[in-house]
Amino acid sequence: MKPPMLMTPGPTEVSEDVLTAMSRSMVNPDLDPVFFEFYRGVTRKIARLVGTEHEVVVLGGEGILGLEAACASLIEPGDRVLCFANGVFGYGFADFVKLYGGQVVFCYGDERHPFDPDEVLTLLQRDPGFKLATLVHCETPTGLLNPVPLLAPLLRERGILTMVDAVSSIGGIPVAADAWGVDILLGGSQKCLSAPPGLAFLSISPEAWAAIHRRKQPVAGYYCNLSHWADWYERKWFPYTLPVSDLFGLDAALDRVLADADVYERHRRVGQAVRRAITAGGLELFPKSGWSDTVTAFLPPSGLKESEIRREILERHRILLAGSLGTLTDPVIRIGHMGENCWVDKVSGALEALDATLRRFGVQPAAPLVDTFTAALD
Ligand SMILES: *Cc1c(COP(=O)(O)O)cnc(C)c1O
C-alpha cells in the first residue's frame, strides 16, 4: 500500500526530482576530487538560503546532531548559557547545554506566546554575563515563531554568542543569519527543504570559530566536534564518510527552493489561510500570537481526543497529521504546511479530511474548513 501523505511538520513530502537525485551512482566522498567541490557547492547554496557569507557545514545525521554538535563544540564546563525556553525544543537545547557542562540559566517564556524583546532586554540589562545563548526560531511542537531578528541583536550587542535552532523555519520563513547577528544557525534536511531526514547543517560565524579554537578543554567527543571541519576544504578531508545519496538529495532540494521565487510568499499565504480556516471552523489555535507559517497547532474540540481524530484521518483518508510532543499542557493536532506540503491542493486535502472527520464524530465546524481556507488565500 502507498504510504500516507505526510502532512506532518517533518519529515515532509519529498519531490520526484529529489528522489531521482538520490538514486545517482555512488562516488567515493573521501577520494573523489569532484565530490569536494560538490559538497562545497551544497554549503554555498545553504549559505545563500540562510543569508550568511560565513562558513556552512553539513553533518551526516538528523537536525538534533547539529544542536548537539554546536553545544559540544562551543560549551566548556562552567560556561554560563542563557537558554530561551517557551517550548519543547527550547528546553531540549538546555539539556544539551547541561550535558556538556554548561551552567544553564533559563529565560522562561510562555508556550502560547513568543518572547517579548522588551522583557528580554530588561533581563539582559540586569545580567549580561553569558558566554552564549540558545534560541529556537520556530517551536515546531506548538507552531510558535520567536522573534529572533529582534532578540539576536540584543545578545550580540552584549558579546553573547547565539545558537539558533531554525530547523523548521529555514526554507519556509526568511532567515538572515548575518543580518540578525546569529553565530550558529541550525537547520535540517527534512523540514521545509523537503529532503529525506538524515542531514543537519549549520552556519558558523568567525566569532563562533574563535570560541571553538580558544577552548582550554578539548571537545568531549569526535562526531560532534566541529573543529574537525575548520579546514576540510584545504585538506580535502572529511572527519567521516559522508552520506553521499542524502547529499545528492539535499542539493536537488536546495535547487528547488532557491529557484522558487514564491516560496516565502506561498508559506505566508497558506499559513494565514490555514489559521483562518481553523478559527472560523470553531477550533482554537494553540499559540495566542506569533504563529509560524510552516506549521499550525490547534486544540481538538472538547470531548474529542487528538489521537482519535488523527487515527480516523489516517485510516480513512490516508493523510498523516501530527500530535503533540508530550510535554505541552494541552494535547494538540498539528498540520505541517512546510516545503513540499505547502501547496494549496495538499493543504485543502488535509483540511477536507479534518472537516469530514469532525462531522463524523458529531462536531459541526462553524464554517466549512476548505471553503474558508480557499477564500482566505489572498
Ligand atoms: C525537527 C526539529 C529538530 C530536529 O529534530 P529531529 O528529531 O532530529 O528531527 C530540531 N529542532 C526543531 C525546532 C525541529 O522542528
Short mmCIF file of C-alpha atoms and ligand atoms in Angstrom, two decimals:
data_model
loop_
_atom_site.label_atom_id
_atom_site.label_comp_id
_atom_site.label_asym_id
_atom_site.label_seq_id
_atom_site.Cartn_x
_atom_site.Cartn_y
_atom_site.Cartn_z
CA MET A 1 0.00 0.00 0.00
CA LYS A 2 1.17 3.51 -0.80
CA PRO A 3 2.36 5.29 2.34
CA PRO A 4 0.06 8.05 3.63
CA MET A 5 0.53 11.65 2.57
CA LEU A 6 2.81 13.27 5.12
CA MET A 7 1.18 16.47 6.30
CA THR A 8 3.45 16.46 9.32
CA PRO A 9 5.97 19.13 10.34
CA GLY A 10 8.80 16.85 9.26
CA PRO A 11 9.53 14.63 7.59
CA THR A 12 7.69 16.30 4.73
CA GLU A 13 6.80 15.02 1.29
CA VAL A 14 9.83 14.59 -0.99
CA SER A 15 9.58 15.52 -4.66
CA GLU A 16 10.37 13.14 -7.51
CA ASP A 17 13.46 15.04 -8.63
CA VAL A 18 14.94 14.82 -5.12
CA LEU A 19 14.25 11.07 -5.05
CA THR A 20 15.81 10.71 -8.50
CA ALA A 21 18.91 12.66 -7.45
CA MET A 22 19.32 10.28 -4.52
CA SER A 23 19.47 7.29 -6.83
CA ARG A 24 22.53 8.55 -8.70
CA SER A 25 25.61 6.29 -8.89
CA MET A 26 27.81 6.14 -5.86
CA VAL A 27 31.00 8.15 -5.61
CA ASN A 28 33.74 7.93 -3.02
CA PRO A 29 33.34 11.10 -0.96
CA ASP A 30 36.76 10.79 0.66
CA LEU A 31 38.74 10.29 -2.54
CA ASP A 32 36.86 11.88 -5.42
CA PRO A 33 38.05 15.46 -6.03
CA VAL A 34 34.74 16.27 -7.72
CA PHE A 35 32.88 15.41 -4.54
CA PHE A 36 34.73 18.06 -2.50
CA GLU A 37 33.60 20.70 -4.97
CA PHE A 38 30.07 19.30 -4.95
CA TYR A 39 29.92 19.40 -1.15
CA ARG A 40 31.26 22.93 -1.14
CA GLY A 41 28.55 23.87 -3.65
CA VAL A 42 25.89 22.48 -1.30
CA THR A 43 27.26 24.56 1.58
CA ARG A 44 27.21 27.71 -0.60
CA LYS A 45 23.59 27.09 -1.56
CA ILE A 46 22.67 26.78 2.12
CA ALA A 47 24.67 29.94 2.86
CA ARG A 48 22.62 31.81 0.25
CA LEU A 49 19.39 30.48 1.69
CA VAL A 50 20.19 31.42 5.29
CA GLY A 51 21.84 34.75 4.50
CA THR A 52 25.42 34.20 5.56
CA GLU A 53 28.77 34.87 3.99
CA HIS A 54 30.43 32.68 6.56
CA GLU A 55 31.08 29.01 6.59
CA VAL A 56 28.38 26.35 6.49
CA VAL A 57 28.92 22.69 7.22
CA VAL A 58 26.58 19.79 6.55
CA LEU A 59 26.77 16.93 9.04
CA GLY A 60 25.72 13.34 8.48
CA GLY A 61 22.90 12.98 10.99
CA GLU A 62 19.47 14.44 11.73
CA GLY A 63 18.79 18.00 12.91
CA ILE A 64 19.43 17.05 16.51
CA LEU A 65 23.06 16.27 15.64
CA GLY A 66 23.57 19.93 14.70
CA LEU A 67 22.20 21.10 18.04
CA GLU A 68 24.35 18.68 19.96
CA ALA A 69 27.47 19.40 17.89
CA ALA A 70 27.07 23.14 18.45
CA CYS A 71 26.76 22.62 22.22
CA ALA A 72 29.61 20.11 22.37
CA SER A 73 31.93 22.39 20.42
CA LEU A 74 31.14 25.76 21.97
CA ILE A 75 30.44 24.97 25.59
CA GLU A 76 33.13 24.38 28.16
CA PRO A 77 32.38 23.20 31.68
CA GLY A 78 31.16 26.10 33.80
CA ASP A 79 30.17 28.38 30.92
CA ARG A 80 27.05 30.37 31.70
CA VAL A 81 24.48 29.82 28.96
CA LEU A 82 21.19 31.65 28.64
CA CYS A 83 18.56 29.22 27.33
CA PHE A 84 15.37 30.72 25.94
CA ALA A 85 12.63 28.22 26.69
CA ASN A 86 8.99 28.51 25.65
CA GLY A 87 8.61 25.12 24.03
CA VAL A 88 9.90 21.59 23.77
CA PHE A 89 12.97 22.37 21.68
CA GLY A 90 13.94 25.36 23.82
CA TYR A 91 14.00 23.14 26.91
CA GLY A 92 15.71 20.37 24.94
CA PHE A 93 18.51 22.74 23.94
CA ALA A 94 19.18 23.33 27.64
CA ASP A 95 19.57 19.58 28.16
CA PHE A 96 22.41 19.55 25.63
CA VAL A 97 23.97 22.57 27.31
CA LYS A 98 23.96 20.72 30.65
CA LEU A 99 25.27 17.54 29.06
CA TYR A 100 28.42 19.42 28.01
CA GLY A 101 28.91 21.10 31.38
CA GLY A 102 27.25 24.43 30.71
CA GLN A 103 25.60 26.28 33.55
CA VAL A 104 22.04 26.82 32.33
CA VAL A 105 20.17 30.00 33.16
CA PHE A 106 16.67 29.87 31.74
CA CYS A 107 14.85 32.74 30.15
CA TYR A 108 11.40 31.29 30.61
CA GLY A 109 8.64 32.18 28.22
CA ASP A 110 5.01 31.32 27.75
CA GLU A 111 4.44 28.34 25.46
CA ARG A 112 1.49 30.16 23.85
CA HIS A 113 3.29 33.46 23.19
CA PRO A 114 6.58 34.39 21.53
CA PHE A 115 9.28 36.09 23.60
CA ASP A 116 8.87 39.81 24.17
CA PRO A 117 12.10 41.62 23.21
CA ASP A 118 11.46 44.35 25.82
CA GLU A 119 11.32 41.80 28.62
CA VAL A 120 14.45 40.12 27.30
CA LEU A 121 16.22 43.48 27.20
CA THR A 122 15.31 44.12 30.85
CA LEU A 123 16.70 40.72 31.79
CA LEU A 124 19.92 41.33 29.87
CA GLN A 125 20.39 44.76 31.43
CA ARG A 126 20.23 43.09 34.83
CA ASP A 127 22.51 40.19 33.91
CA PRO A 128 24.51 40.19 30.67
CA GLY A 129 27.20 37.75 31.89
CA PHE A 130 26.68 34.89 29.46
CA LYS A 131 29.06 33.26 27.04
CA LEU A 132 26.25 32.17 24.80
CA ALA A 133 22.53 31.86 24.36
CA THR A 134 20.32 29.22 22.77
CA LEU A 135 17.13 30.16 20.96
CA VAL A 136 14.54 28.37 18.88
CA HIS A 137 13.11 30.21 15.90
CA CYS A 138 10.06 28.07 15.17
CA GLU A 139 8.92 25.89 18.08
CA THR A 140 7.56 23.12 15.88
CA PRO A 141 5.53 21.36 18.61
CA THR A 142 3.38 24.48 19.09
CA GLY A 143 3.75 26.32 15.78
CA LEU A 144 5.14 29.35 17.61
CA LEU A 145 7.63 31.68 15.93
CA ASN A 146 10.03 33.53 18.20
CA PRO A 147 11.26 36.99 17.12
CA VAL A 148 14.87 36.00 16.52
CA PRO A 149 15.55 39.09 14.34
CA LEU A 150 14.79 41.24 17.41
CA LEU A 151 16.37 39.01 20.06
CA ALA A 152 19.69 38.08 18.43
CA PRO A 153 20.94 41.70 18.12
CA LEU A 154 20.31 42.28 21.86
CA LEU A 155 22.59 39.35 22.59
CA ARG A 156 25.24 40.26 20.07
CA GLU A 157 25.46 43.83 21.45
CA ARG A 158 26.50 42.28 24.74
CA GLY A 159 29.05 39.93 23.24
CA ILE A 160 26.89 36.86 23.83
CA LEU A 161 27.21 34.21 21.13
CA THR A 162 23.90 32.94 19.75
CA MET A 163 22.93 29.45 18.65
CA VAL A 164 19.59 29.42 16.87
CA ASP A 165 17.57 26.33 16.04
CA ALA A 166 15.87 27.26 12.78
CA VAL A 167 15.27 23.66 11.74
CA SER A 168 11.59 24.17 10.96
CA SER A 169 11.79 27.66 9.50
CA ILE A 170 14.71 27.62 7.03
CA GLY A 171 13.23 27.43 3.55
CA GLY A 172 9.73 28.43 4.69
CA ILE A 173 10.31 31.70 6.51
CA PRO A 174 13.08 34.14 5.51
CA VAL A 175 16.13 33.88 7.75
CA ALA A 176 19.20 36.12 7.67
CA ALA A 177 21.97 34.76 9.86
CA ASP A 178 24.47 37.58 9.31
CA ALA A 179 21.99 40.46 9.31
CA TRP A 180 20.43 39.18 12.53
CA GLY A 181 23.83 38.57 14.10
CA VAL A 182 23.34 34.85 14.64
CA ASP A 183 26.57 32.94 15.29
CA ILE A 184 25.33 29.42 14.71
CA LEU A 185 22.17 28.93 12.69
CA LEU A 186 20.96 25.34 12.64
CA GLY A 187 18.86 23.53 10.07
CA GLY A 188 17.89 20.06 8.92
CA SER A 189 17.06 18.33 5.68
CA GLN A 190 13.61 17.00 6.42
CA LYS A 191 11.51 20.08 7.23
CA CYS A 192 10.90 22.97 4.81
CA LEU A 193 13.62 21.79 2.45
CA SER A 194 11.73 18.56 1.90
CA ALA A 195 14.70 16.26 1.53
CA PRO A 196 14.63 12.99 3.48
CA PRO A 197 15.75 13.01 7.13
CA GLY A 198 19.45 12.41 7.63
CA LEU A 199 21.34 15.67 7.37
CA ALA A 200 21.95 18.59 9.71
CA PHE A 201 23.61 21.83 8.70
CA LEU A 202 24.83 24.93 10.44
CA SER A 203 26.36 28.29 9.70
CA ILE A 204 29.35 29.27 11.82
CA SER A 205 30.37 32.90 12.35
CA PRO A 206 34.02 33.92 12.76
CA GLU A 207 33.25 34.69 16.43
CA ALA A 208 31.93 31.15 16.91
CA TRP A 209 35.04 29.69 15.26
CA ALA A 210 37.20 31.83 17.54
CA ALA A 211 35.36 30.47 20.58
CA ILE A 212 35.90 26.92 19.35
CA HIS A 213 39.60 27.49 18.71
CA ARG A 214 40.06 29.29 22.05
CA ARG A 215 38.84 26.34 24.12
CA LYS A 216 41.00 25.28 27.02
CA GLN A 217 39.45 21.86 27.29
CA PRO A 218 39.22 19.60 24.25
CA VAL A 219 35.75 18.80 22.93
CA ALA A 220 34.39 15.69 24.63
CA GLY A 221 33.67 13.58 21.58
CA TYR A 222 34.58 13.15 17.96
CA TYR A 223 31.43 13.06 15.84
CA CYS A 224 30.13 16.28 17.40
CA ASN A 225 33.44 18.13 17.26
CA LEU A 226 33.08 20.98 14.78
CA SER A 227 36.77 21.88 14.91
CA HIS A 228 37.43 18.95 12.54
CA TRP A 229 35.54 20.97 9.92
CA ALA A 230 37.75 24.05 10.19
CA ASP A 231 39.89 23.25 7.16
CA TRP A 232 38.23 20.33 5.42
CA TYR A 233 38.42 22.04 2.04
CA GLU A 234 42.12 22.93 2.23
CA ARG A 235 42.95 19.44 3.41
CA LYS A 236 40.40 17.74 1.14
CA TRP A 237 39.47 15.67 4.11
CA PHE A 238 36.19 14.87 5.87
CA PRO A 239 36.01 13.65 9.50
CA TYR A 240 33.93 10.68 8.37
CA THR A 241 32.48 9.22 5.19
CA LEU A 242 29.57 11.42 4.25
CA PRO A 243 26.14 10.08 3.27
CA VAL A 244 26.53 10.74 -0.45
CA SER A 245 22.98 9.95 -1.56
CA ASP A 246 21.45 12.13 1.15
CA LEU A 247 23.66 14.98 -0.04
CA PHE A 248 22.59 14.47 -3.65
CA GLY A 249 19.01 14.72 -2.44
CA LEU A 250 19.64 17.82 -0.34
CA ASP A 251 21.39 19.50 -3.26
CA ALA A 252 18.38 18.90 -5.53
CA ALA A 253 16.03 20.08 -2.78
CA LEU A 254 18.05 23.28 -2.34
CA ASP A 255 17.87 23.90 -6.09
CA ARG A 256 14.10 23.67 -5.92
CA VAL A 257 13.80 26.10 -3.03
CA LEU A 258 16.32 28.59 -4.42
CA ALA A 259 14.62 28.59 -7.83
CA ASP A 260 11.19 29.20 -6.29
CA ALA A 261 10.71 32.97 -6.12
CA ASP A 262 7.30 32.48 -4.49
CA VAL A 263 8.38 30.14 -1.71
CA TYR A 264 8.10 32.52 1.27
CA GLU A 265 5.02 34.25 -0.04
CA ARG A 266 3.33 30.86 -0.53
CA HIS A 267 4.12 29.86 3.06
CA ARG A 268 2.72 33.16 4.29
CA ARG A 269 -0.43 32.88 2.19
CA VAL A 270 -1.10 29.24 3.06
CA GLY A 271 -0.19 29.72 6.73
CA GLN A 272 -2.64 32.54 7.34
CA ALA A 273 -5.38 30.79 5.37
CA VAL A 274 -5.00 27.59 7.43
CA ARG A 275 -5.30 29.62 10.62
CA ARG A 276 -8.38 31.38 9.29
CA ALA A 277 -9.98 28.03 8.40
CA ILE A 278 -9.22 26.57 11.83
CA THR A 279 -10.56 29.52 13.81
CA ALA A 280 -13.59 30.13 11.56
CA GLY A 281 -14.36 26.43 11.95
CA GLY A 282 -14.63 27.00 15.70
CA LEU A 283 -11.33 25.41 16.71
CA GLU A 284 -8.72 27.07 18.90
CA LEU A 285 -5.17 27.71 17.74
CA PHE A 286 -2.59 26.77 20.34
CA PRO A 287 -0.44 29.91 20.08
CA LYS A 288 -2.26 33.12 21.06
CA SER A 289 0.11 35.15 18.87
CA GLY A 290 3.32 34.68 16.92
CA TRP A 291 2.05 31.97 14.58
CA SER A 292 4.53 30.24 12.34
CA ASP A 293 3.66 29.96 8.66
CA THR A 294 5.21 26.49 8.49
CA VAL A 295 3.10 24.54 10.99
CA THR A 296 -0.26 25.06 12.71
CA ALA A 297 -1.11 23.58 16.10
CA PHE A 298 -4.68 23.62 17.35
CA LEU A 299 -6.70 22.07 20.13
CA PRO A 300 -9.17 19.28 19.38
CA PRO A 301 -12.82 20.18 20.05
CA SER A 302 -13.77 19.46 23.65
CA GLY A 303 -14.76 15.87 24.20
CA LEU A 304 -12.61 14.55 21.36
CA LYS A 305 -9.09 13.22 21.67
CA GLU A 306 -6.46 14.39 19.23
CA SER A 307 -5.33 10.77 18.83
CA GLU A 308 -8.76 9.54 17.69
CA ILE A 309 -9.13 12.38 15.20
CA ARG A 310 -5.69 11.68 13.76
CA ARG A 311 -6.27 7.93 13.61
CA GLU A 312 -9.50 8.41 11.69
CA ILE A 313 -7.82 10.81 9.24
CA LEU A 314 -5.02 8.33 8.70
CA GLU A 315 -7.22 5.28 8.26
CA ARG A 316 -9.99 6.80 6.15
CA HIS A 317 -8.13 9.49 4.24
CA ARG A 318 -4.55 8.19 4.24
CA ILE A 319 -3.25 11.52 5.48
CA LEU A 320 -0.85 11.70 8.41
CA LEU A 321 -1.18 14.66 10.77
CA ALA A 322 0.96 15.07 13.89
CA GLY A 323 0.08 15.22 17.56
CA SER A 324 1.98 16.90 20.37
CA LEU A 325 5.40 16.03 21.59
CA GLY A 326 4.14 15.15 25.02
CA THR A 327 5.26 17.88 27.35
CA LEU A 328 2.69 20.52 26.47
CA THR A 329 -0.09 21.37 28.87
CA ASP A 330 -2.70 20.59 26.23
CA PRO A 331 -2.56 17.93 23.55
CA VAL A 332 -2.69 19.48 20.09
CA ILE A 333 -3.10 18.41 16.49
CA ARG A 334 -0.55 19.77 14.06
CA ILE A 335 -0.70 20.29 10.32
CA GLY A 336 2.70 20.73 8.72
CA HIS A 337 2.35 23.08 5.77
CA MET A 338 6.03 23.49 5.05
CA GLY A 339 8.15 22.81 1.99
CA GLU A 340 6.53 20.36 -0.42
CA ASN A 341 3.49 20.19 1.88
CA CYS A 342 2.85 23.87 1.32
CA TRP A 343 0.70 23.56 -1.78
CA VAL A 344 -2.95 24.56 -1.87
CA ASP A 345 -4.18 21.16 -3.07
CA LYS A 346 -2.34 19.23 -0.34
CA VAL A 347 -3.41 21.55 2.46
CA SER A 348 -7.00 21.55 1.13
CA GLY A 349 -6.91 17.76 1.19
CA ALA A 350 -5.81 17.75 4.82
CA LEU A 351 -8.47 20.27 5.83
CA GLU A 352 -11.14 18.37 3.93
CA ALA A 353 -10.22 15.20 5.79
CA LEU A 354 -10.27 17.06 9.10
CA ASP A 355 -13.64 18.62 8.31
CA ALA A 356 -15.19 15.27 7.34
CA THR A 357 -13.71 13.59 10.41
CA LEU A 358 -15.06 16.19 12.81
CA ARG A 359 -18.53 15.78 11.29
CA ARG A 360 -18.27 12.01 11.57
CA PHE A 361 -17.55 12.48 15.28
CA GLY A 362 -20.64 14.73 15.55
CA VAL A 363 -18.86 18.09 15.63
CA GLN A 364 -20.12 20.55 13.02
CA PRO A 365 -17.40 23.07 12.13
CA ALA A 366 -18.82 26.60 12.44
CA ALA A 367 -17.69 27.21 8.86
CA PRO A 368 -16.56 24.62 6.30
CA LEU A 369 -12.79 24.38 6.58
CA VAL A 370 -11.87 24.09 2.89
CA ASP A 371 -14.17 26.89 1.73
CA THR A 372 -12.78 29.22 4.37
CA PHE A 373 -9.23 28.20 3.50
CA THR A 374 -9.78 28.84 -0.20
CA ALA A 375 -11.48 32.17 0.36
CA ALA A 376 -8.68 33.28 2.70
CA LEU A 377 -5.90 32.66 0.15
CA ASP A 378 -5.36 36.33 -0.54
C1 LIG B 1 12.61 18.67 13.68
C2 LIG B 1 13.29 19.61 14.56
C3 LIG B 1 14.57 19.34 15.04
C4 LIG B 1 15.31 18.09 14.70
O1 LIG B 1 14.71 17.06 15.34
P1 LIG B 1 14.81 15.57 14.76
O2 LIG B 1 14.17 14.76 15.82
O3 LIG B 1 16.23 15.29 14.53
O4 LIG B 1 14.02 15.62 13.50
C5 LIG B 1 15.16 20.29 15.85
N1 LIG B 1 14.54 21.43 16.17
C6 LIG B 1 13.32 21.73 15.73
C7 LIG B 1 12.68 23.03 16.11
C8 LIG B 1 12.65 20.83 14.91
O5 LIG B 1 11.43 21.12 14.45
#
